[in-house]
CSV table of C-alpha atoms and ligand atoms in Angstrom, one decimal:
chain,number,residue,atom,x,y,z
A,161,UNK,CA,-77.0,-7.1,62.7
A,162,UNK,CA,-76.4,-7.4,59.0
A,163,UNK,CA,-76.8,-10.9,57.7
A,164,UNK,CA,-76.5,-13.0,54.5
A,165,UNK,CA,-78.5,-16.2,54.3
A,166,UNK,CA,-76.9,-18.9,52.2
A,167,UNK,CA,-78.1,-21.9,50.2
A,168,UNK,CA,-75.6,-24.6,49.4
A,169,UNK,CA,-76.2,-26.5,46.1
A,170,UNK,CA,-73.8,-29.5,46.2
A,171,UNK,CA,-72.3,-30.3,49.6
A,172,UNK,CA,-68.9,-31.9,48.7
A,173,UNK,CA,-65.5,-31.0,49.8
A,174,UNK,CA,-65.6,-27.3,49.0
A,175,UNK,CA,-69.1,-26.6,50.4
A,176,UNK,CA,-68.4,-28.6,53.5
A,177,UNK,CA,-65.2,-26.5,54.1
A,178,UNK,CA,-67.2,-23.3,53.8
A,179,UNK,CA,-69.8,-24.8,56.3
A,180,UNK,CA,-67.0,-25.7,58.7
A,181,UNK,CA,-65.5,-22.2,58.4
A,182,UNK,CA,-68.9,-20.7,59.2
A,183,UNK,CA,-69.4,-23.2,62.1
A,184,UNK,CA,-65.9,-22.7,63.6
A,185,UNK,CA,-65.1,-19.1,62.8
A,186,UNK,CA,-68.6,-17.6,62.3
A,187,UNK,CA,-68.4,-15.1,65.3
A,188,UNK,CA,-64.9,-13.9,64.2
A,189,UNK,CA,-66.1,-13.5,60.7
A,190,UNK,CA,-69.1,-11.4,61.7
A,191,UNK,CA,-66.9,-9.1,63.7
A,192,UNK,CA,-64.3,-8.8,60.9
A,193,UNK,CA,-66.6,-8.5,57.9
A,194,UNK,CA,-69.6,-6.7,59.5
A,195,UNK,CA,-72.2,-9.2,58.6
A,196,UNK,CA,-73.3,-12.6,59.9
A,197,UNK,CA,-73.4,-15.8,57.6
A,198,UNK,CA,-76.3,-18.2,58.1
A,199,UNK,CA,-76.9,-21.4,56.0
A,200,UNK,CA,-80.7,-21.9,55.4
A,201,UNK,CA,-80.7,-24.5,52.7
A,202,UNK,CA,-78.5,-27.4,51.5
A,203,UNK,CA,-79.2,-29.7,48.6
A,204,UNK,CA,-76.9,-32.5,47.5
A,205,UNK,CA,-77.2,-35.6,45.2
A,206,UNK,CA,-76.4,-38.0,48.0
A,207,UNK,CA,-77.9,-36.2,51.0
A,208,UNK,CA,-81.2,-34.9,49.6
A,209,UNK,CA,-82.5,-31.4,50.5
A,210,UNK,CA,-82.8,-29.5,53.7
A,211,UNK,CA,-84.5,-26.0,54.1
A,212,UNK,CA,-84.7,-24.3,57.5
A,213,UNK,CA,-85.5,-20.6,57.3
A,214,UNK,CA,-84.2,-19.8,60.7
A,215,UNK,CA,-80.8,-21.5,60.2
A,216,UNK,CA,-79.5,-25.0,59.8
A,217,UNK,CA,-77.6,-26.6,62.7
A,218,UNK,CA,-74.3,-27.0,60.8
A,219,UNK,CA,-72.8,-29.1,63.6
A,220,UNK,CA,-75.5,-31.7,63.1
A,221,UNK,CA,-75.1,-31.8,59.3
A,222,UNK,CA,-71.3,-32.0,59.5
A,223,UNK,CA,-71.6,-34.9,61.9
A,224,UNK,CA,-73.8,-37.0,59.5
A,225,UNK,CA,-72.4,-40.5,58.8
A,226,UNK,CA,-71.7,-41.7,55.2
A,227,UNK,CA,-75.0,-42.9,53.7
A,228,UNK,CA,-77.1,-40.7,55.9
A,229,UNK,CA,-79.7,-38.4,54.2
A,230,UNK,CA,-81.9,-35.5,55.3
A,231,UNK,CA,-85.0,-37.8,55.2
A,232,UNK,CA,-86.8,-37.4,58.6
A,233,UNK,CA,-85.1,-34.1,59.4
A,234,UNK,CA,-87.4,-31.1,60.0
A,235,UNK,CA,-87.5,-29.4,56.6
A,236,UNK,CA,-85.6,-32.3,55.0
A,237,UNK,CA,-86.1,-34.9,52.2
A,238,UNK,CA,-84.1,-37.7,50.8
A,239,UNK,CA,-84.4,-36.4,47.2
A,240,UNK,CA,-82.3,-33.5,46.1
A,241,UNK,CA,-85.0,-31.0,45.0
A,242,UNK,CA,-82.5,-28.6,43.6
A,243,UNK,CA,-84.8,-26.4,41.5
A,244,UNK,CA,-87.4,-26.2,44.2
A,245,UNK,CA,-84.8,-25.3,46.9
A,246,UNK,CA,-83.1,-22.7,44.7
A,247,UNK,CA,-86.4,-20.9,43.8
A,248,UNK,CA,-88.0,-21.2,47.2
A,249,UNK,CA,-85.2,-20.8,49.7
A,250,UNK,CA,-85.2,-17.6,51.8
A,251,UNK,CA,-81.4,-17.4,51.1
A,252,UNK,CA,-80.2,-14.2,49.3
A,253,UNK,CA,-76.9,-15.9,48.2
A,254,UNK,CA,-76.9,-19.3,46.4
A,255,UNK,CA,-73.5,-21.2,46.4
A,256,UNK,CA,-73.2,-23.6,43.4
A,257,UNK,CA,-70.6,-26.3,44.2
A,258,UNK,CA,-71.8,-29.3,42.2
A,259,UNK,CA,-69.6,-31.2,39.8
A,260,UNK,CA,-68.1,-29.3,36.9
A,261,UNK,CA,-69.5,-30.7,33.6
A,262,UNK,CA,-67.0,-29.7,30.9
A,263,UNK,CA,-69.4,-30.6,28.0
A,264,UNK,CA,-72.4,-28.4,28.6
A,265,UNK,CA,-72.0,-27.1,32.2
A,266,UNK,CA,-75.4,-28.7,33.2
A,267,UNK,CA,-77.1,-29.0,35.6
A,268,UNK,CA,-75.1,-26.2,37.2
A,269,UNK,CA,-76.0,-23.7,34.4
A,270,UNK,CA,-79.7,-24.3,35.2
A,271,UNK,CA,-79.0,-24.0,38.9
A,272,UNK,CA,-77.3,-20.6,38.4
A,273,UNK,CA,-80.0,-19.4,36.0
A,274,UNK,CA,-82.8,-20.3,38.4
A,275,UNK,CA,-81.1,-18.6,41.4
A,276,UNK,CA,-80.5,-15.4,39.4
A,277,UNK,CA,-84.0,-15.3,37.9
A,278,UNK,CA,-85.5,-15.6,41.4
A,279,UNK,CA,-83.5,-12.7,42.6
A,280,UNK,CA,-80.7,-14.4,44.4
A,281,UNK,CA,-76.9,-13.6,43.9
A,282,UNK,CA,-74.8,-16.5,43.1
A,283,UNK,CA,-71.1,-17.5,43.9
A,284,UNK,CA,-69.7,-20.6,42.2
A,285,UNK,CA,-66.4,-22.5,42.0
A,286,UNK,CA,-67.9,-24.6,39.2
A,287,UNK,CA,-66.2,-23.8,36.0
A,288,UNK,CA,-68.9,-25.1,33.7
A,289,UNK,CA,-71.5,-22.3,34.0
A,290,UNK,CA,-68.8,-19.6,33.9
A,291,UNK,CA,-66.9,-20.9,30.8
A,292,UNK,CA,-70.0,-22.2,28.9
A,293,UNK,CA,-72.7,-19.7,29.8
A,294,UNK,CA,-70.9,-16.8,31.5
A,295,UNK,CA,-72.2,-14.0,29.2
A,296,UNK,CA,-75.9,-15.2,29.5
A,297,UNK,CA,-75.7,-15.6,33.2
A,298,UNK,CA,-74.0,-12.2,33.8
A,299,UNK,CA,-76.8,-10.6,31.7
A,300,UNK,CA,-79.5,-12.3,33.8
A,301,UNK,CA,-77.8,-11.2,37.0
A,302,UNK,CA,-77.7,-7.6,35.7
A,303,UNK,CA,-81.4,-7.7,34.7
A,304,UNK,CA,-82.3,-8.9,38.2
A,305,UNK,CA,-80.2,-6.5,40.2
A,306,UNK,CA,-78.1,-9.4,41.6
A,307,UNK,CA,-74.5,-10.5,41.4
A,308,UNK,CA,-72.9,-13.5,39.7
A,309,UNK,CA,-69.4,-14.1,41.2
A,310,UNK,CA,-66.9,-16.8,40.4
A,311,UNK,CA,-63.4,-16.1,41.7
A,312,UNK,CA,-62.8,-19.8,42.6
A,313,UNK,CA,-63.5,-20.9,38.9
A,314,UNK,CA,-59.9,-20.1,38.1
A,315,UNK,CA,-56.9,-20.8,40.6
A,316,UNK,CA,-59.1,-21.7,43.5
A,317,UNK,CA,-59.0,-19.1,46.3
A,318,UNK,CA,-56.0,-17.3,44.8
A,319,UNK,CA,-57.4,-13.9,43.6
A,320,UNK,CA,-56.7,-13.9,40.0
A,321,UNK,CA,-59.9,-12.8,38.2
A,322,UNK,CA,-60.7,-10.0,40.7
A,323,UNK,CA,-57.1,-8.9,40.8
A,324,UNK,CA,-56.9,-8.6,37.0
A,325,UNK,CA,-60.3,-7.0,36.6
A,326,UNK,CA,-60.0,-4.6,39.5
A,327,UNK,CA,-56.4,-4.1,40.5
A,328,UNK,CA,-55.0,-4.1,36.9
A,329,UNK,CA,-57.9,-2.0,35.6
A,330,UNK,CA,-56.5,0.6,33.1
A,331,UNK,CA,-53.8,-1.7,31.8
A,332,UNK,CA,-54.2,-3.5,28.5
A,333,UNK,CA,-53.7,-7.3,29.0
A,334,UNK,CA,-52.4,-8.9,25.8
A,335,UNK,CA,-51.8,-12.4,26.9
A,336,UNK,CA,-52.4,-14.8,29.8
A,337,UNK,CA,-50.3,-17.9,30.4
A,338,UNK,CA,-50.1,-20.1,33.4
A,339,UNK,CA,-50.3,-23.4,35.3
A,340,UNK,CA,-54.0,-23.7,35.9
A,341,UNK,CA,-54.5,-27.1,37.3
A,342,UNK,CA,-53.4,-28.2,40.7
A,343,UNK,CA,-53.9,-31.9,40.2
A,344,UNK,CA,-51.8,-32.2,37.0
A,345,UNK,CA,-49.1,-30.1,38.5
A,346,UNK,CA,-49.0,-32.3,41.7
A,347,UNK,CA,-49.0,-35.5,39.5
A,348,UNK,CA,-46.1,-34.3,37.3
A,349,UNK,CA,-44.2,-33.5,40.5
A,350,UNK,CA,-44.9,-36.9,42.0
A,351,UNK,CA,-43.8,-38.6,38.7
A,352,UNK,CA,-40.6,-36.7,38.9
A,353,UNK,CA,-40.1,-38.5,42.3
A,354,UNK,CA,-40.8,-41.9,40.7
A,355,UNK,CA,-44.5,-42.5,41.3
A,356,UNK,CA,-46.8,-43.7,38.6
A,357,UNK,CA,-49.4,-41.4,37.1
A,358,UNK,CA,-52.2,-43.6,38.5
A,359,UNK,CA,-50.9,-43.6,42.0
A,360,UNK,CA,-50.3,-39.8,42.0
A,361,UNK,CA,-53.8,-39.2,40.7
A,362,UNK,CA,-55.2,-41.3,43.5
A,363,UNK,CA,-53.2,-39.2,46.0
A,364,UNK,CA,-54.6,-35.9,44.4
A,365,UNK,CA,-58.1,-37.3,44.7
A,366,UNK,CA,-57.5,-38.1,48.5
A,367,UNK,CA,-56.2,-34.6,49.0
A,368,UNK,CA,-59.3,-33.0,47.5
A,369,UNK,CA,-57.5,-31.5,44.4
A,370,UNK,CA,-59.0,-33.6,41.6
A,371,UNK,CA,-62.3,-33.4,39.9
A,372,UNK,CA,-65.0,-36.0,40.6
A,373,UNK,CA,-63.8,-37.5,37.2
A,374,UNK,CA,-60.0,-36.8,37.3
A,375,UNK,CA,-59.9,-37.4,33.5
A,376,UNK,CA,-60.8,-33.6,33.3
A,377,UNK,CA,-57.5,-32.8,35.2
A,378,UNK,CA,-55.3,-35.3,33.3
A,379,UNK,CA,-56.6,-34.7,29.8
A,380,UNK,CA,-56.8,-30.9,30.0
A,381,UNK,CA,-60.5,-30.1,29.8
A,382,UNK,CA,-60.4,-28.5,33.3
A,383,UNK,CA,-57.6,-26.2,32.1
A,384,UNK,CA,-59.5,-25.7,28.8
A,385,UNK,CA,-62.4,-24.3,30.7
A,386,UNK,CA,-60.2,-22.0,32.8
A,387,UNK,CA,-58.5,-20.7,29.6
A,388,UNK,CA,-61.9,-19.9,28.2
A,389,UNK,CA,-62.9,-18.0,31.4
A,390,UNK,CA,-59.5,-16.0,31.3
A,391,UNK,CA,-59.8,-15.3,27.6
A,392,UNK,CA,-63.4,-14.1,27.8
A,393,UNK,CA,-63.0,-12.1,31.0
A,394,UNK,CA,-59.6,-10.5,30.4
A,395,UNK,CA,-59.2,-10.5,26.6
A,396,UNK,CA,-62.8,-10.1,25.6
A,397,UNK,CA,-62.5,-13.2,23.4
A,398,UNK,CA,-66.1,-14.5,23.3
A,399,UNK,CA,-64.7,-18.1,23.1
A,400,UNK,CA,-65.9,-21.5,23.9
A,401,UNK,CA,-64.1,-24.7,24.6
A,402,UNK,CA,-63.9,-25.8,21.0
A,403,UNK,CA,-61.8,-22.7,20.2
A,404,UNK,CA,-59.1,-23.8,22.6
A,405,UNK,CA,-56.7,-26.6,21.4
A,406,UNK,CA,-56.2,-29.1,24.1
A,407,UNK,CA,-53.7,-31.8,25.0
A,408,UNK,CA,-53.3,-33.0,28.7
A,409,UNK,CA,-50.6,-34.8,30.5
A,410,UNK,CA,-51.8,-38.3,29.9
A,411,UNK,CA,-49.2,-38.8,27.2
A,412,UNK,CA,-46.3,-37.6,29.4
A,413,UNK,CA,-44.3,-40.8,30.3
A,414,UNK,CA,-41.8,-41.4,33.1
A,415,UNK,CA,-39.1,-41.6,30.2
A,416,UNK,CA,-40.2,-38.1,29.0
A,417,UNK,CA,-39.7,-36.7,32.4
A,418,UNK,CA,-36.2,-38.2,32.9
A,419,UNK,CA,-35.2,-37.0,29.4
A,420,UNK,CA,-36.5,-33.4,30.2
A,421,UNK,CA,-34.5,-33.4,33.5
A,422,UNK,CA,-31.4,-34.4,31.7
A,423,UNK,CA,-31.9,-31.3,29.5
A,424,UNK,CA,-32.5,-29.1,32.5
A,425,UNK,CA,-36.3,-28.9,31.9
A,426,UNK,CA,-39.5,-29.8,33.7
A,427,UNK,CA,-42.9,-30.7,32.2
A,428,UNK,CA,-45.7,-28.4,33.1
A,429,UNK,CA,-49.3,-28.3,31.7
A,430,UNK,CA,-49.6,-24.8,30.3
A,431,UNK,CA,-52.8,-22.9,29.5
A,432,UNK,CA,-52.4,-19.8,27.4
A,433,UNK,CA,-54.4,-17.2,25.5
A,434,UNK,CA,-53.0,-14.3,23.6
A,435,UNK,CA,-54.2,-11.5,21.2
A,436,UNK,CA,-53.1,-12.6,17.7
A,437,UNK,CA,-52.0,-10.4,14.7
A,438,UNK,CA,-55.5,-10.5,13.2
A,439,UNK,CA,-57.1,-9.1,16.3
A,440,UNK,CA,-58.5,-12.3,17.5
A,441,UNK,CA,-57.5,-14.5,20.5
A,442,UNK,CA,-55.5,-17.8,20.1
A,443,UNK,CA,-55.7,-20.2,23.1
A,444,UNK,CA,-54.3,-23.6,23.9
A,445,UNK,CA,-53.7,-26.2,26.6
A,446,UNK,CA,-50.6,-28.4,26.3
A,447,UNK,CA,-47.8,-30.0,28.3
A,448,UNK,CA,-44.5,-28.1,27.7
A,449,UNK,CA,-41.0,-29.1,28.9
A,450,UNK,CA,-40.0,-25.7,30.3
A,451,UNK,CA,-36.4,-24.6,30.9
A,452,UNK,CA,-35.6,-24.2,34.6
A,453,UNK,CA,-35.1,-20.5,33.9
A,454,UNK,CA,-38.8,-20.1,33.3
A,455,UNK,CA,-40.6,-18.8,36.4
A,456,UNK,CA,-43.4,-21.3,35.9
A,457,UNK,CA,-40.9,-24.2,36.0
A,458,UNK,CA,-40.5,-23.6,39.8
A,459,UNK,CA,-44.3,-23.9,40.6
A,460,UNK,CA,-44.7,-27.1,42.5
A,461,UNK,CA,-47.6,-29.3,43.8
A,462,UNK,CA,-51.1,-28.0,43.8
A,463,UNK,CA,-49.8,-24.4,43.5
A,464,UNK,CA,-50.8,-22.5,40.3
A,465,UNK,CA,-49.5,-19.4,38.7
A,466,UNK,CA,-50.8,-17.0,36.1
A,467,UNK,CA,-48.7,-14.4,34.2
A,468,UNK,CA,-50.5,-11.5,32.6
A,469,UNK,CA,-48.6,-9.7,29.8
A,470,UNK,CA,-49.5,-6.1,30.0
A,471,UNK,CA,-48.7,-2.9,28.1
A,472,UNK,CA,-47.6,-0.7,31.0
A,473,UNK,CA,-46.2,-3.2,33.6
A,474,UNK,CA,-44.8,-5.9,31.3
A,475,UNK,CA,-45.3,-9.3,33.0
A,476,UNK,CA,-47.3,-9.6,36.2
A,477,UNK,CA,-47.5,-13.0,37.8
A,478,UNK,CA,-49.9,-14.1,40.6
A,479,UNK,CA,-49.1,-17.5,42.3
A,480,UNK,CA,-50.9,-19.4,45.0
A,481,UNK,CA,-53.0,-22.5,45.8
A,482,UNK,CA,-54.8,-23.8,42.6
A,483,UNK,CA,-56.8,-26.5,44.3
A,484,UNK,CA,-57.9,-27.7,47.8
A,485,UNK,CA,-61.1,-27.8,49.7
A,486,UNK,CA,-60.4,-25.0,52.2
A,487,UNK,CA,-58.6,-22.9,49.7
A,488,UNK,CA,-61.5,-23.0,47.4
A,489,UNK,CA,-64.0,-22.3,50.2
A,490,UNK,CA,-62.1,-19.1,50.6
A,491,UNK,CA,-63.0,-18.2,47.0
A,492,UNK,CA,-66.6,-18.5,48.0
A,493,UNK,CA,-66.1,-16.4,51.0
A,494,UNK,CA,-64.3,-13.7,49.0
A,495,UNK,CA,-67.2,-13.7,46.5
A,496,UNK,CA,-69.7,-13.3,49.4
A,497,UNK,CA,-67.6,-10.3,50.6
A,498,UNK,CA,-67.8,-8.8,47.0
A,499,UNK,CA,-71.6,-9.4,46.9
A,500,UNK,CA,-72.0,-7.6,50.3
A,501,UNK,CA,-69.8,-4.7,49.1
A,502,UNK,CA,-72.0,-4.3,46.0
A,503,UNK,CA,-75.5,-5.0,47.4
A,504,UNK,CA,-75.2,-4.7,51.1
A,505,UNK,CA,-76.7,-7.3,53.5
A,506,UNK,CA,-80.1,-8.8,52.8
A,507,UNK,CA,-81.2,-8.8,56.4
A,508,UNK,CA,-80.6,-5.9,58.8
A,509,UNK,CA,-82.1,-6.6,62.2
B,836,LIG,N1,-61.7,-29.1,45.0
B,836,LIG,C1,-61.0,-28.2,44.5
B,836,LIG,O1,-59.8,-27.9,44.7
B,836,LIG,C2,-61.7,-27.1,43.5
B,836,LIG,C3,-63.0,-27.4,43.1
B,836,LIG,N2,-63.5,-26.6,42.2
B,836,LIG,C4,-64.9,-26.9,41.7
B,836,LIG,O2,-65.8,-26.7,42.8
B,836,LIG,C5,-67.0,-27.6,42.7
B,836,LIG,C6,-67.0,-28.5,43.9
B,836,LIG,O3,-65.8,-29.1,44.1
B,836,LIG,P1,-65.7,-30.2,45.3
B,836,LIG,O4,-66.4,-29.8,46.5
B,836,LIG,O5,-64.2,-30.5,45.4
B,836,LIG,O6,-66.4,-31.5,44.5
B,836,LIG,P2,-67.0,-32.7,45.2
B,836,LIG,O7,-67.0,-33.8,44.2
B,836,LIG,O8,-66.3,-33.0,46.5
B,836,LIG,O9,-68.5,-32.2,45.6
B,836,LIG,C7,-69.5,-32.0,44.7
B,836,LIG,C8,-70.7,-32.3,45.4
B,836,LIG,O10,-71.8,-32.0,44.5
B,836,LIG,C9,-72.9,-32.9,44.7
B,836,LIG,N3,-73.6,-32.9,43.4
B,836,LIG,C10,-73.1,-33.3,42.2
B,836,LIG,N4,-74.1,-33.1,41.3
B,836,LIG,C11,-75.2,-32.7,41.9
B,836,LIG,C12,-76.5,-32.3,41.6
B,836,LIG,N5,-77.0,-32.4,40.3
B,836,LIG,N6,-77.4,-31.9,42.6
B,836,LIG,C13,-77.0,-31.9,43.8
B,836,LIG,N7,-75.7,-32.1,44.2
B,836,LIG,C14,-74.8,-32.6,43.3
B,836,LIG,C15,-72.1,-34.2,44.9
B,836,LIG,O11,-73.0,-35.1,45.6
B,836,LIG,C16,-71.0,-33.8,45.8
B,836,LIG,O12,-71.3,-33.9,47.2
B,836,LIG,C17,-66.6,-28.4,41.4
B,836,LIG,O13,-67.3,-27.9,40.3
B,836,LIG,C18,-65.1,-28.3,41.2
B,836,LIG,O14,-64.8,-28.4,39.8
B,836,LIG,C19,-62.9,-25.4,41.8
B,836,LIG,C20,-61.7,-25.1,42.3
B,836,LIG,C21,-61.0,-26.0,43.1
B,837,LIG,N1,-59.3,-30.2,39.9
B,837,LIG,C1,-58.9,-28.8,39.8
B,837,LIG,C2,-59.6,-28.0,41.0
B,837,LIG,C3,-59.7,-26.7,40.7
B,837,LIG,O1,-60.2,-26.1,39.8
B,837,LIG,C4,-57.4,-28.7,39.9
B,837,LIG,O2,-56.8,-29.7,40.3
B,837,LIG,O3,-56.9,-27.6,39.7
């Protein structure tokens, strides 16, 4: 049987959803995908670390009570020994799903670098390493004959990056524009129904859409990272966050929403990047009161949408879930499938 052994770095909403999928649908996945998935290491700030080379009992881990740690477990410690686990695990794929740090991407950049340097492929939903160190990490992956995959870093499990890179290959993409943050889109929709921004953010947190620090969602830095990723991946921009002007939805008031509705408009947080006349790329994040005739005006709740302006097809738009634990776990699964397609299974018994 072909198999991939997985190490989970960060065991929050998204990584837990992947573990639940493997626990609940593992046999079906093995049959459908042609390889088995086994978790052999977990490390998390709150739980500590656990390494079990012949497979972790996911049922037991998923049944842990709040406040429990891996102290006293066979192969477990209360301290999160991330670097040790990443370098020494028998896993062939490392899943990085710790907090996104929009300033320098750490410690996730170091986690990804350590994994790739020690010959493991990486899948991540963490936008920090991709936006702030993507070129370096892709180079290290290539040097080590492994893969660095990050479909979930933009629009959660909805296949945007792989779609543009693989399915639109041969087209020239001149611009990208979209709703790239599920939390802010959900919040704006709830504010249209009369809820306060604070209450709507609390709801988005409960639903697993928001960042650990939801300021990133509301003030636009989450979208700024996603715009950098799209601009670099699809427009070859070589940008970083300081190249992207940013304004989030914190300044959009209930009165602004009422006034826009009276004019037949809806506020949306729009991320965009386009090739400019001087051959460079201009990128921005800003709230815009869109006319209802704009296709992006009809995108509701945590749903996101990205429009690609292309030379041969004109505008191509992809829409789907932009946030959510299970939806984002699917992005990890799709990356694992891509790694398997490129490198094959690490273990063939
Ligand atoms: N939830 C969503 O809808 C989406 C999330 N993402 C990204 O995926 C990643 C994971 O998201 P969630 O699971 O929702 O976040 P979460 O906040 O539920 O979980 C993050 C986990 O990482 C752990 N952690 C943080 N720093 C750590 C460190 N230095 N060492 C070990 N563990 C550490 C935390 O204890 C927590 O359990 C984040 O980077 C987020 O930006 C991306 C797309 C969608
Ligand atoms: N907090 C983010 C999660 C996905 O990146 C969002 O709301 O879009």
